[in-house]
């Protein structure tokens, strides 16, 4: 059925920006309280970033106030969640690098513009779309694609994350393809902050 979650692209600009900033603060607050000192992946809504200098500086000031090092912040951009043009996305990634932060392309492989965006945005991480991960163990063509993406990413200085990993077979196939960072229910199911442990919040590597 249709998701009960609101489509943020349909919300008024002020509401989108205010909510996006609250969502940025939440993981930084958690990282500061638990003193994890590891990458903090923050999903951003590029459409809500109206002024890249001002809005990213606000995020950098918040991180500094919480004693979070800029290099621990990774801004995740999902192509499916934005109507922003490539020029706007390039400004976000360029300015985040200038401030010491990193960026990630989420859902890589789902759209037709993935390769051009990879070249233009120069992310630190690529998160594979679940369409590439699901059933990977028994699909040699898909494995060849993932292995090629890993090689290309390494040449460009980016690490690849296997997202939406559900089974040991998928994890093993990703490892065979050179992917050693995993995310998904196999690693840790979503849970409330009060029930989370430090192990849950780690970014695991494949064996």
Short mmCIF file of C-alpha atoms in Angstrom, two decimals:
data_model
loop_
_atom_site.label_atom_id
_atom_site.label_comp_id
_atom_site.label_asym_id
_atom_site.label_seq_id
_atom_site.Cartn_x
_atom_site.Cartn_y
_atom_site.Cartn_z
CA UNK A 1 0.00 0.00 0.00
CA UNK A 2 0.90 3.67 -0.06
CA UNK A 3 3.39 4.81 2.59
CA UNK A 4 1.96 6.78 5.48
CA UNK A 5 5.07 8.96 5.54
CA UNK A 6 4.59 12.43 4.00
CA UNK A 7 6.27 13.17 0.68
CA UNK A 8 8.74 15.84 1.76
CA UNK A 9 9.03 17.14 -1.80
CA UNK A 10 5.41 18.31 -1.46
CA UNK A 11 5.94 20.24 1.79
CA UNK A 12 6.36 24.06 1.87
CA UNK A 13 10.06 25.08 1.61
CA UNK A 14 10.23 26.43 5.19
CA UNK A 15 8.83 23.21 6.62
CA UNK A 16 11.23 21.09 4.57
CA UNK A 17 14.25 23.11 5.71
CA UNK A 18 13.21 23.14 9.38
CA UNK A 19 12.55 19.39 9.42
CA UNK A 20 15.74 18.63 7.51
CA UNK A 21 17.80 20.56 10.08
CA UNK A 22 16.12 18.70 12.96
CA UNK A 23 16.91 15.40 11.25
CA UNK A 24 20.53 16.50 10.84
CA UNK A 25 20.84 17.33 14.52
CA UNK A 26 19.40 14.05 15.85
CA UNK A 27 22.30 11.74 14.85
CA UNK A 28 24.86 14.34 15.93
CA UNK A 29 23.24 14.54 19.38
CA UNK A 30 23.36 10.75 19.62
CA UNK A 31 27.00 10.58 18.52
CA UNK A 32 27.95 13.24 21.06
CA UNK A 33 26.17 11.50 23.96
CA UNK A 34 27.63 8.07 23.17
CA UNK A 35 31.05 9.44 22.14
CA UNK A 36 31.21 6.94 19.28
CA UNK A 37 33.95 8.76 17.34
CA UNK A 38 32.99 7.07 14.09
CA UNK A 39 31.27 8.27 10.90
CA UNK A 40 27.81 9.79 11.36
CA UNK A 41 25.68 9.17 8.25
CA UNK A 42 23.16 12.02 7.86
CA UNK A 43 20.42 11.82 5.23
CA UNK A 44 19.86 15.26 3.77
CA UNK A 45 17.14 16.65 1.53
CA UNK A 46 19.03 18.73 -1.07
CA UNK A 47 15.84 20.60 -2.02
CA UNK A 48 15.69 21.98 1.55
CA UNK A 49 19.23 23.39 1.39
CA UNK A 50 18.49 26.82 -0.02
CA UNK A 51 21.87 28.43 0.63
CA UNK A 52 24.68 25.86 0.62
CA UNK A 53 27.18 28.12 2.39
CA UNK A 54 24.79 29.18 5.16
CA UNK A 55 23.09 25.84 5.72
CA UNK A 56 26.26 23.73 5.69
CA UNK A 57 28.05 26.23 7.93
CA UNK A 58 25.13 25.91 10.37
CA UNK A 59 25.65 22.14 10.36
CA UNK A 60 29.41 22.57 10.85
CA UNK A 61 28.84 24.95 13.78
CA UNK A 62 26.44 22.47 15.35
CA UNK A 63 28.96 19.66 14.98
CA UNK A 64 31.67 21.83 16.53
CA UNK A 65 29.37 22.73 19.43
CA UNK A 66 28.86 18.99 20.04
CA UNK A 67 32.60 18.25 19.69
CA UNK A 68 32.01 16.15 16.57
CA UNK A 69 34.93 16.28 14.13
CA UNK A 70 33.88 17.41 10.63
CA UNK A 71 35.54 14.36 9.05
CA UNK A 72 33.10 12.15 10.99
CA UNK A 73 30.09 13.70 9.20
CA UNK A 74 28.88 12.00 6.01
CA UNK A 75 26.04 13.68 4.09
CA UNK A 76 23.90 11.12 2.24
CA UNK A 77 22.26 12.18 -1.01
CA UNK A 78 19.57 9.95 -2.52
CA UNK A 79 18.78 10.70 -6.15
CA UNK A 80 15.20 9.47 -5.74
CA UNK A 81 14.48 11.95 -2.93
CA UNK A 82 15.44 15.13 -4.75
CA UNK A 83 14.42 17.24 -7.70
CA UNK A 84 17.57 19.35 -7.38
CA UNK A 85 19.77 19.72 -10.44
CA UNK A 86 23.33 18.49 -10.67
CA UNK A 87 24.76 22.00 -10.20
CA UNK A 88 23.07 22.31 -6.79
CA UNK A 89 24.27 18.85 -5.72
CA UNK A 90 27.82 19.72 -6.81
CA UNK A 91 27.75 22.86 -4.65
CA UNK A 92 26.61 20.81 -1.64
CA UNK A 93 29.38 18.25 -2.09
CA UNK A 94 32.05 20.82 -2.90
CA UNK A 95 31.20 23.00 0.10
CA UNK A 96 30.98 20.01 2.44
CA UNK A 97 34.49 18.95 1.37
CA UNK A 98 35.75 22.49 1.96
CA UNK A 99 34.39 22.30 5.52
CA UNK A 100 36.03 18.93 6.12
CA UNK A 101 32.86 16.84 5.81
CA UNK A 102 32.27 13.87 3.48
CA UNK A 103 29.42 12.88 1.19
CA UNK A 104 27.76 9.67 0.04
CA UNK A 105 25.51 8.77 -2.89
CA UNK A 106 22.68 6.63 -1.52
CA UNK A 107 20.80 4.19 -3.74
CA UNK A 108 23.62 4.03 -6.29
CA UNK A 109 22.65 1.94 -9.30
CA UNK A 110 18.92 2.64 -9.15
CA UNK A 111 18.86 5.45 -11.70
CA UNK A 112 20.27 6.04 -15.16
CA UNK A 113 22.41 9.02 -14.13
CA UNK A 114 24.55 7.24 -11.54
CA UNK A 115 27.86 7.30 -13.40
CA UNK A 116 27.62 10.96 -14.39
CA UNK A 117 26.71 11.92 -10.82
CA UNK A 118 29.61 9.86 -9.47
CA UNK A 119 32.05 11.79 -11.66
CA UNK A 120 30.50 15.15 -10.84
CA UNK A 121 29.92 14.80 -7.08
CA UNK A 122 33.15 13.00 -6.05
CA UNK A 123 31.59 11.28 -3.00
CA UNK A 124 33.55 9.50 -0.29
CA UNK A 125 31.03 6.63 -0.17
CA UNK A 126 28.67 4.83 -2.54
CA UNK A 127 25.72 2.97 -1.02
CA UNK A 128 24.54 0.29 -3.42
CA UNK A 129 20.84 0.26 -4.16
CA UNK A 130 19.00 -2.78 -2.86
CA UNK A 131 18.17 -3.77 -6.45
CA UNK A 132 21.85 -4.67 -6.87
CA UNK A 133 22.15 -6.39 -3.49
CA UNK A 134 18.98 -8.50 -3.41
CA UNK A 135 19.70 -12.04 -4.60
CA UNK A 136 23.29 -11.12 -5.47
CA UNK A 137 24.65 -14.54 -4.50
CA UNK A 138 22.88 -16.33 -7.35
CA UNK A 139 23.18 -13.71 -10.09
CA UNK A 140 26.55 -13.70 -11.89
CA UNK A 141 25.68 -10.70 -14.06
CA UNK A 142 24.77 -8.61 -11.06
CA UNK A 143 27.95 -9.71 -9.29
CA UNK A 144 29.99 -8.57 -12.29
CA UNK A 145 28.28 -5.16 -12.15
CA UNK A 146 28.92 -4.78 -8.42
CA UNK A 147 32.56 -5.84 -8.78
CA UNK A 148 32.99 -3.27 -11.57
CA UNK A 149 31.40 -0.55 -9.41
CA UNK A 150 33.78 -1.40 -6.55
CA UNK A 151 36.83 -1.18 -8.80
CA UNK A 152 35.67 2.11 -10.29
CA UNK A 153 34.89 3.55 -6.86
CA UNK A 154 38.31 2.64 -5.50
CA UNK A 155 39.98 4.31 -8.49
CA UNK A 156 37.99 7.45 -7.66
CA UNK A 157 38.79 7.33 -3.93
CA UNK A 158 35.35 6.20 -2.72
CA UNK A 159 34.34 3.28 -0.50
CA UNK A 160 31.33 1.10 -1.32
CA UNK A 161 28.65 0.17 1.21
CA UNK A 162 26.32 -2.77 0.63
CA UNK A 163 22.92 -1.53 1.83
CA UNK A 164 19.74 -3.47 2.64
CA UNK A 165 21.70 -6.67 3.29
CA UNK A 166 19.24 -9.34 4.44
CA UNK A 167 21.08 -12.67 4.22
CA UNK A 168 24.47 -14.26 4.85
CA UNK A 169 24.56 -15.22 1.17
CA UNK A 170 24.24 -11.57 0.12
CA UNK A 171 26.94 -10.55 2.61
CA UNK A 172 29.30 -13.25 1.31
CA UNK A 173 28.65 -12.26 -2.31
CA UNK A 174 29.34 -8.60 -1.50
CA UNK A 175 32.58 -9.57 0.20
CA UNK A 176 33.59 -11.60 -2.87
CA UNK A 177 32.96 -8.47 -4.97
CA UNK A 178 35.20 -6.37 -2.71
CA UNK A 179 32.50 -4.70 -0.60
CA UNK A 180 33.47 -4.78 3.08
CA UNK A 181 31.05 -2.22 4.55
CA UNK A 182 27.52 -3.50 5.20
CA UNK A 183 24.17 -2.07 6.28
CA UNK A 184 20.86 -3.84 6.69
CA UNK A 185 18.75 -6.13 8.84
CA UNK A 186 21.41 -8.85 8.76
CA UNK A 187 23.77 -6.47 10.56
CA UNK A 188 21.29 -4.73 12.88
CA UNK A 189 17.55 -4.26 12.69
CA UNK A 190 16.12 -0.75 13.18
CA UNK A 191 15.45 -0.03 16.84
CA UNK A 192 14.66 2.81 19.21
CA UNK A 193 17.61 4.74 20.58
CA UNK A 194 16.85 3.50 24.10
CA UNK A 195 17.32 -0.10 22.95
CA UNK A 196 20.44 0.48 20.86
CA UNK A 197 23.88 -0.67 21.91
CA UNK A 198 27.23 0.62 20.68
CA UNK A 199 27.52 -2.53 18.55
CA UNK A 200 24.22 -1.67 16.83
CA UNK A 201 25.55 1.75 15.90
CA UNK A 202 28.81 0.55 14.40
CA UNK A 203 29.40 0.43 10.63
CA UNK A 204 30.34 -3.25 10.28
CA UNK A 205 32.76 -4.69 7.76
CA UNK A 206 32.18 -7.99 6.02
CA UNK A 207 34.25 -10.92 7.23
#
